[in-house]
Amino acid sequence: MRLAITRPDDFHLHLRDGDMLAAVVGHSARRFARAIIMPNLRPAVTTLAQAEAYRQRILSGLPPETDFQPLMTLYLTGNTSAQEIARTAQSQVVCAVKYYPAGATTNSDAGVRDLSQVYPVIEVMEKYDLPLLMHGEVNDPQVDIFDREAVFIERHLLPLLARFPRLRVVLEHITTLDAVDFVRGAPARVAATITAHHLLLNRNALFQGGIRPHRFCAPILKRENHRRALLAAATSGDPHFFLGTDSAPHRRADKESDCGCAGIYTAHAAIELYAEAFEQVGRLDQLEAFASFHGAHFYRLPRNTGRIVLERKPWTVPESYLLADNSRCKPLRSGEVVRWSLEDD
Ligand code: NCD
Ligand code: ZN
């Protein structure tokens, strides 16, 4: 069986920098026409000049004859100035600003401690119609890790949307039924991305036969009823929901550690994994809208013109991918089968 769809976009991607960037960018460029690039480098991408320089490094790391377009973001900190946001909003390079609650995930220590502290900057984003992308988890150690997304919606997102009635917001990598219900009922200025791993795995996968650090990500995998709700939302045709892989490569040693970091690498098989998930519920007919139309519409980008062809032909994922410094990155399904393949262009 073959499935041809308009070339998709990845609306949430970590490409990193240096050796890691060189090793991973080709995987995304082979599948996607464009991607929203996360700014959580060390140091974080906090200015327009840094975003422009990072974009150039990505373009120079691309394999020859690819026309992949990185859509850049700025990392919101307590020190971000209104002037920088105004400058950014008028550039063609930066498409959105990313909010991380300080300490919630990988490289988020520069994040925002108190959302109300950045309200003056958010006001400028609203004025210039620059979307705010939110890592939607509270970082309150009193709140159970499995409840942090639902509590974020109540405590922070609702007041934010009430205070800024025209601000466009993407709730990133949603993982719960609570988030699905909230976004489905929200106005069109609110949207959500959904990862392939949250569509395919529930929290049992974290402890299958032992502790599985390569399945640890933020927000953490949830119960099966939440996975089902995400799958129903992604395959429903509702334009609030679109594709964002949150592919987040790490060196193997950084994950297999006493305090392993969050992030799952999926770029090597991204659209194929989404096809598997959609097939599970018999909704492959909805893959194109989710992967290629809804996100472009939200970001006011033209639809891509090219196509990709998926084939239901199993292949075995390599154990790991080699980085230039000889370290390795272990992908999702490492050494295991993915049911769908991408045909060569
Ligand atoms: C991301 C990373 O590694 O940069 N990790 C993750 O688990 N998703 C950060 C993020 O998006 O939270
Ligand atoms: Zn991410």
XYZ file of N, CA, C and O and ligand atoms in Angstrom, residues 12 14 16 38 40-41 98 100 104-108 135 137 172-173 195 197-198 216-220 245-250 255 261-264, ligand 1:
156
model
N 7.613 21.601 15.551
C 8.353 21.634 16.831
C 9.548 20.696 16.710
O 9.400 19.479 16.807
N 13.912 20.066 17.571
C 15.222 20.416 18.152
C 16.306 19.923 17.205
O 16.423 18.712 16.985
N 19.616 21.199 17.612
C 20.900 21.384 18.306
C 21.880 22.170 17.426
O 21.479 22.890 16.539
N 13.489 24.908 17.634
C 13.505 25.293 19.048
C 14.816 26.007 19.398
O 15.888 25.649 18.887
N 16.406 26.252 22.387
C 17.037 25.934 23.687
C 18.459 25.395 23.529
O 18.789 24.319 24.002
N 19.278 26.180 22.847
C 20.711 25.860 22.776
C 21.364 26.342 24.059
O 20.729 26.984 24.891
N 9.333 31.279 22.161
C 9.111 30.066 22.956
C 9.214 30.348 24.448
O 10.194 30.936 24.913
N 9.550 28.646 28.073
C 9.831 27.482 28.922
C 9.726 27.929 30.375
O 10.385 28.909 30.749
N 11.804 23.339 33.764
C 10.828 22.297 33.433
C 11.402 21.185 32.566
O 10.932 20.060 32.598
N 12.447 21.485 31.769
C 12.928 20.486 30.813
C 14.382 20.758 30.440
O 15.031 21.615 31.055
N 14.905 20.035 29.441
C 16.292 20.187 29.002
C 16.619 21.639 28.623
O 15.863 22.258 27.879
N 17.732 22.145 29.102
C 18.202 23.516 28.815
C 17.120 24.574 29.039
O 16.904 25.437 28.190
N 16.437 24.493 30.144
C 15.388 25.492 30.401
C 15.713 26.347 31.618
O 14.861 27.093 32.090
N 5.702 25.649 26.456
C 5.923 24.359 27.105
C 4.945 24.346 28.277
O 5.172 25.024 29.282
N 3.791 23.074 31.113
C 3.864 22.337 32.376
C 4.273 23.301 33.470
O 5.164 24.135 33.246
N 2.411 23.389 23.253
C 3.308 22.462 22.565
C 3.218 21.048 23.145
O 2.953 20.865 24.328
N 3.453 20.084 22.269
C 3.519 18.659 22.627
C 2.536 18.277 23.739
O 2.936 17.868 24.827
N 3.167 15.014 19.339
C 4.332 14.241 18.880
C 3.903 12.840 18.439
O 2.834 12.348 18.838
N 5.617 10.166 19.370
C 5.812 9.234 20.501
C 4.646 9.278 21.482
O 4.294 8.243 22.048
N 4.015 10.445 21.650
C 2.850 10.473 22.543
C 1.625 9.819 21.897
O 0.695 9.421 22.597
N 12.221 8.498 27.840
C 11.932 9.563 28.801
C 11.959 10.904 28.076
O 12.945 11.247 27.418
N 10.874 11.651 28.186
C 10.798 12.971 27.557
C 9.944 13.874 28.429
O 9.297 13.421 29.370
N 9.987 15.160 28.096
C 9.129 16.117 28.788
C 8.162 16.716 27.773
O 8.626 17.115 26.700
N 6.866 16.773 28.043
C 6.205 16.168 29.197
C 6.258 14.635 29.125
O 6.220 14.065 28.041
N 6.313 14.035 30.301
C 6.459 12.580 30.401
C 5.253 11.859 29.766
O 4.152 12.416 29.706
N 7.111 17.162 15.979
C 7.708 15.909 16.465
C 8.305 16.042 17.857
O 8.354 15.077 18.600
N 8.818 17.244 18.199
C 9.636 17.401 19.410
C 10.799 16.403 19.393
O 11.252 15.937 20.444
N 11.268 16.064 18.190
C 12.450 15.206 18.099
C 13.582 15.922 18.829
O 13.912 17.063 18.519
N 14.169 15.258 19.820
C 15.101 15.921 20.743
C 16.300 15.017 20.985
O 16.349 14.275 21.964
N 17.288 15.058 20.046
C 18.434 14.152 20.166
C 19.346 14.503 21.339
O 19.558 15.678 21.644
N 19.840 13.457 21.985
C 20.844 13.610 23.039
C 21.919 12.567 22.827
O 21.645 11.499 22.264
N 21.768 10.323 28.334
C 20.473 9.744 28.700
C 20.626 8.531 29.612
O 19.809 8.316 30.502
N 18.810 12.931 30.783
C 18.010 14.084 30.360
C 16.820 13.669 29.515
O 16.763 12.581 28.945
N 15.861 14.597 29.443
C 14.589 14.347 28.748
C 14.756 14.602 27.261
O 15.393 15.573 26.872
N 14.124 13.770 26.429
C 14.138 14.002 24.993
C 14.207 12.690 24.239
O 15.014 11.829 24.573
N 13.344 12.541 23.226
C 13.309 11.323 22.408
C 13.641 11.711 20.977
O 13.080 12.671 20.444
C 13.546 18.743 24.854
C 15.050 18.844 24.629
O 15.741 17.847 24.830
O 15.524 19.909 24.231
N 13.270 17.565 25.620
C 12.110 16.905 25.669
O 12.017 15.957 26.452
N 11.090 17.216 24.906
C 13.048 19.982 25.491
C 11.549 20.111 25.440
O 10.957 20.311 24.382
O 10.930 20.012 26.487
